[in-house]
Amino acid sequence: MIDPLYLEGVIKILFVFVLISAALIISTRSLASVLNTYTAQSFLLAAVSFLLYLIEGKNELLLLAGLTLASKVLLIPHFINRIEEKIKIRRDLDFTYLEPTTSLLLSIGLILLSYTFLSRVFGDLALSKLFFFGAVIGLSLTLMGMLVMFSRKKVITKALGYLSMENGVLMLGIFVTELPFILEVLIVIDLIILVLLTSILAVGLDSSIEEYRAKIRKLQIWNGGEAL
């Protein structure tokens, strides 16, 4: 059996990589890189859930790791990648209100704010350092995802910011509230619907109904065929 202290040390290292992935999503201009970073971030969350399962032995954590791996590492990134290929947008160059450097500095402030806020909330509770830092990382990730939605311009980048924000909520659920597994399944279904709606906005936001229908037929996003 693996030493729980060793597993906790590995989880803390993964926390650092989760924060790095959030910073890359905020500052990267290439849509492909943002998508790859989101995929890696989701994989890290699945790994954290699996390592917690090894420590605590709760089957819900193992199911959550499998669900995260199937939906956020494989299914959703695959579909978004198909959308990017169809609409032929490779980069999100314009930032609204905040430039990358300013966003990164603000992110550091959000992490410190999360740490201070949760220190006061959990100050009187006997919460282990691992679960406290997990809560801090989860709240920070949620706020940084909101920052992406606020500061980026392309619809797909905003959607990836929302997905990253949901990763933060998932981490909070793992370390603080212990959400029922069925609720996690419903959240994943909501995310898949969000990605589908995002494809509609990305393709037809500036079009009339007739132009939108023509674009959908041309791109053939829904039936998996090749563009004309």
Short mmCIF file of C-alpha atoms in Angstrom, two decimals:
data_model
loop_
_atom_site.label_atom_id
_atom_site.label_comp_id
_atom_site.label_asym_id
_atom_site.label_seq_id
_atom_site.Cartn_x
_atom_site.Cartn_y
_atom_site.Cartn_z
CA MET A 1 0.00 0.00 0.00
CA ILE A 2 1.30 3.47 -0.92
CA ASP A 3 2.11 5.79 1.99
CA PRO A 4 -0.74 8.38 2.32
CA LEU A 5 1.79 11.11 3.18
CA TYR A 6 3.57 10.43 -0.12
CA LEU A 7 0.25 10.65 -2.01
CA GLU A 8 -0.60 13.93 -0.28
CA GLY A 9 2.78 15.30 -1.37
CA VAL A 10 2.04 14.33 -4.99
CA ILE A 11 -1.39 16.01 -4.78
CA LYS A 12 0.21 19.25 -3.52
CA ILE A 13 2.58 19.19 -6.52
CA LEU A 14 -0.45 18.73 -8.81
CA PHE A 15 -2.01 21.81 -7.17
CA VAL A 16 0.91 23.87 -8.48
CA PHE A 17 0.44 22.56 -12.03
CA VAL A 18 -3.32 23.30 -11.84
CA LEU A 19 -2.54 26.94 -11.03
CA ILE A 20 0.03 27.09 -13.86
CA SER A 21 -2.57 25.73 -16.29
CA ALA A 22 -5.05 28.42 -15.17
CA ALA A 23 -2.41 31.11 -15.76
CA LEU A 24 -1.70 29.74 -19.25
CA ILE A 25 -5.42 29.76 -20.15
CA ILE A 26 -5.57 33.42 -19.10
CA SER A 27 -2.52 34.55 -21.08
CA THR A 28 -2.26 32.27 -24.16
CA ARG A 29 -3.49 33.62 -27.51
CA SER A 30 -3.51 30.38 -29.53
CA LEU A 31 -6.90 28.64 -29.28
CA ALA A 32 -5.30 25.23 -29.77
CA SER A 33 -2.94 25.88 -26.85
CA VAL A 34 -5.82 27.07 -24.65
CA LEU A 35 -7.76 23.89 -25.47
CA ASN A 36 -4.72 21.67 -24.80
CA THR A 37 -4.12 23.45 -21.50
CA TYR A 38 -7.75 22.96 -20.46
CA THR A 39 -7.44 19.25 -21.34
CA ALA A 40 -4.27 18.96 -19.24
CA GLN A 41 -5.96 20.82 -16.36
CA SER A 42 -8.91 18.39 -16.46
CA PHE A 43 -6.48 15.45 -16.48
CA LEU A 44 -4.79 16.88 -13.38
CA LEU A 45 -8.18 17.05 -11.62
CA ALA A 46 -8.90 13.44 -12.55
CA ALA A 47 -5.48 12.48 -11.15
CA VAL A 48 -6.17 14.40 -7.91
CA SER A 49 -9.52 12.62 -7.54
CA PHE A 50 -7.87 9.22 -8.15
CA LEU A 51 -5.09 9.88 -5.61
CA LEU A 52 -7.70 10.95 -3.03
CA TYR A 53 -9.49 7.67 -3.73
CA LEU A 54 -6.26 5.82 -2.90
CA ILE A 55 -6.05 7.75 0.39
CA GLU A 56 -9.70 7.63 1.50
CA GLY A 57 -11.05 4.60 -0.38
CA LYS A 58 -14.34 6.29 -1.36
CA ASN A 59 -15.78 4.80 -4.55
CA GLU A 60 -17.37 8.16 -5.47
CA LEU A 61 -13.90 9.62 -5.96
CA LEU A 62 -12.95 6.80 -8.35
CA LEU A 63 -16.18 7.29 -10.34
CA LEU A 64 -15.54 11.03 -10.42
CA ALA A 65 -12.02 10.48 -11.77
CA GLY A 66 -13.41 8.23 -14.53
CA LEU A 67 -16.20 10.68 -15.38
CA THR A 68 -13.76 13.61 -15.56
CA LEU A 69 -11.39 11.62 -17.75
CA ALA A 70 -14.13 10.53 -20.18
CA SER A 71 -15.96 13.86 -20.44
CA LYS A 72 -13.42 16.65 -19.90
CA VAL A 73 -10.24 14.99 -21.18
CA LEU A 74 -11.69 13.11 -24.17
CA LEU A 75 -15.24 14.05 -25.24
CA ILE A 76 -15.50 17.84 -24.75
CA PRO A 77 -11.97 18.70 -26.05
CA HIS A 78 -12.57 16.48 -29.09
CA PHE A 79 -15.81 18.30 -29.93
CA ILE A 80 -14.31 21.79 -29.39
CA ASN A 81 -11.34 20.81 -31.56
CA ARG A 82 -13.77 19.87 -34.35
CA ILE A 83 -15.50 23.25 -34.01
CA GLU A 84 -12.15 25.08 -34.23
CA GLU A 85 -11.26 23.15 -37.36
CA LYS A 86 -14.60 24.01 -38.97
CA ILE A 87 -14.67 27.74 -38.20
CA LYS A 88 -10.93 28.07 -38.97
CA ILE A 89 -10.13 30.41 -36.08
CA ARG A 90 -6.67 29.72 -34.72
CA ARG A 91 -5.91 32.67 -32.42
CA ASP A 92 -7.72 34.94 -29.97
CA LEU A 93 -5.59 38.07 -30.26
CA ASP A 94 -7.87 40.68 -28.70
CA PHE A 95 -8.36 41.05 -24.97
CA THR A 96 -11.26 43.01 -23.48
CA TYR A 97 -10.43 45.42 -20.62
CA LEU A 98 -7.37 43.48 -19.43
CA GLU A 99 -4.11 42.53 -21.16
CA PRO A 100 -2.39 39.21 -20.28
CA THR A 101 0.16 40.77 -17.90
CA THR A 102 -2.55 42.65 -16.01
CA SER A 103 -4.69 39.51 -15.88
CA LEU A 104 -1.81 37.47 -14.43
CA LEU A 105 -1.14 40.09 -11.75
CA LEU A 106 -4.84 40.17 -10.93
CA SER A 107 -4.81 36.34 -10.72
CA ILE A 108 -2.12 36.50 -8.02
CA GLY A 109 -4.37 38.89 -6.12
CA LEU A 110 -7.32 36.48 -6.50
CA ILE A 111 -5.24 33.60 -5.09
CA LEU A 112 -4.22 35.69 -2.07
CA LEU A 113 -7.84 36.82 -1.64
CA SER A 114 -9.03 33.19 -1.73
CA TYR A 115 -6.42 32.17 0.83
CA THR A 116 -7.36 35.02 3.20
CA PHE A 117 -11.11 34.45 2.81
CA LEU A 118 -10.96 30.69 3.38
CA SER A 119 -8.55 31.11 6.30
CA ARG A 120 -11.28 33.05 8.07
CA VAL A 121 -14.08 30.67 7.00
CA PHE A 122 -12.27 27.48 8.01
CA GLY A 123 -10.23 29.03 10.83
CA ASP A 124 -12.25 27.34 13.58
CA LEU A 125 -12.62 24.00 11.81
CA ALA A 126 -10.24 21.06 12.12
CA LEU A 127 -9.53 20.93 8.38
CA SER A 128 -6.28 19.29 7.25
CA LYS A 129 -3.79 21.38 5.27
CA LEU A 130 -4.36 19.22 2.18
CA PHE A 131 -8.10 19.89 2.15
CA PHE A 132 -7.60 23.57 3.02
CA PHE A 133 -5.15 24.09 0.12
CA GLY A 134 -7.49 22.11 -2.15
CA ALA A 135 -10.29 24.52 -1.25
CA VAL A 136 -8.02 27.52 -1.90
CA ILE A 137 -6.95 26.17 -5.29
CA GLY A 138 -10.59 25.36 -6.18
CA LEU A 139 -11.84 28.85 -5.33
CA SER A 140 -8.85 30.48 -7.08
CA LEU A 141 -9.45 28.37 -10.20
CA THR A 142 -13.13 29.39 -10.19
CA LEU A 143 -12.26 33.10 -9.98
CA MET A 144 -9.54 32.80 -12.65
CA GLY A 145 -12.03 31.08 -14.98
CA MET A 146 -14.40 34.00 -14.46
CA LEU A 147 -11.51 36.34 -15.30
CA VAL A 148 -11.01 34.52 -18.62
CA MET A 149 -14.70 34.98 -19.46
CA PHE A 150 -14.39 38.67 -18.60
CA SER A 151 -11.14 39.43 -20.42
CA ARG A 152 -11.26 37.34 -23.62
CA LYS A 153 -13.16 38.20 -26.79
CA LYS A 154 -13.82 35.01 -28.80
CA VAL A 155 -16.87 32.96 -27.86
CA ILE A 156 -14.89 29.70 -27.77
CA THR A 157 -12.27 31.18 -25.43
CA LYS A 158 -15.01 32.43 -23.12
CA ALA A 159 -16.53 28.92 -23.15
CA LEU A 160 -13.14 27.43 -22.21
CA GLY A 161 -12.96 29.99 -19.39
CA TYR A 162 -16.35 28.77 -18.18
CA LEU A 163 -15.19 25.16 -18.38
CA SER A 164 -12.08 26.05 -16.39
CA MET A 165 -14.30 27.80 -13.84
CA GLU A 166 -16.36 24.62 -13.52
CA ASN A 167 -13.13 22.71 -12.89
CA GLY A 168 -12.65 25.00 -9.89
CA VAL A 169 -16.16 24.23 -8.65
CA LEU A 170 -15.39 20.52 -9.07
CA MET A 171 -12.23 20.86 -6.97
CA LEU A 172 -14.18 22.72 -4.28
CA GLY A 173 -16.71 19.88 -4.35
CA ILE A 174 -13.95 17.30 -3.90
CA PHE A 175 -12.25 19.00 -0.96
CA VAL A 176 -15.07 20.83 0.82
CA THR A 177 -18.68 19.90 0.10
CA GLU A 178 -18.50 16.32 -1.28
CA LEU A 179 -21.15 16.75 -4.01
CA PRO A 180 -23.30 13.66 -4.80
CA PHE A 181 -22.02 11.77 -7.84
CA ILE A 182 -25.35 12.11 -9.68
CA LEU A 183 -25.01 15.89 -9.38
CA GLU A 184 -21.58 15.70 -11.01
CA VAL A 185 -23.11 13.69 -13.88
CA LEU A 186 -25.77 16.38 -14.37
CA ILE A 187 -23.08 19.09 -14.38
CA VAL A 188 -21.16 17.23 -17.09
CA ILE A 189 -24.35 16.98 -19.18
CA ASP A 190 -24.79 20.74 -18.76
CA LEU A 191 -21.22 21.31 -19.94
CA ILE A 192 -21.78 19.23 -23.07
CA ILE A 193 -24.93 21.26 -23.82
CA LEU A 194 -22.90 24.43 -23.26
CA VAL A 195 -20.33 23.31 -25.83
CA LEU A 196 -23.12 22.60 -28.34
CA LEU A 197 -24.62 26.06 -27.77
CA THR A 198 -21.19 27.62 -28.09
CA SER A 199 -20.84 26.11 -31.53
CA ILE A 200 -24.10 27.83 -32.52
CA LEU A 201 -22.86 31.20 -31.25
CA ALA A 202 -19.43 30.78 -32.79
CA VAL A 203 -20.82 29.94 -36.21
CA GLY A 204 -23.85 32.17 -36.52
CA LEU A 205 -23.56 35.07 -34.10
CA ASP A 206 -23.31 37.72 -36.82
CA SER A 207 -25.64 36.01 -39.34
CA SER A 208 -29.27 36.21 -40.38
CA ILE A 209 -31.37 33.05 -40.05
CA GLU A 210 -30.88 32.22 -43.73
CA GLU A 211 -27.13 32.84 -43.55
CA TYR A 212 -26.91 30.79 -40.36
CA ARG A 213 -28.69 27.81 -41.96
CA ALA A 214 -26.35 28.04 -44.94
CA LYS A 215 -23.29 28.05 -42.63
CA ILE A 216 -24.53 25.05 -40.64
CA ARG A 217 -25.17 23.10 -43.86
CA LYS A 218 -21.76 24.06 -45.20
CA LEU A 219 -19.83 23.25 -42.03
CA GLN A 220 -21.80 20.07 -41.23
CA ILE A 221 -20.88 20.26 -37.56
CA TRP A 222 -23.74 18.11 -36.36
CA ASN A 223 -23.50 15.13 -38.68
CA GLY A 224 -19.73 14.78 -38.64
CA GLY A 225 -19.35 15.15 -42.42
CA GLU A 226 -16.62 17.08 -44.19
CA ALA A 227 -17.03 20.73 -45.04
CA LEU A 228 -18.04 21.48 -48.58
#
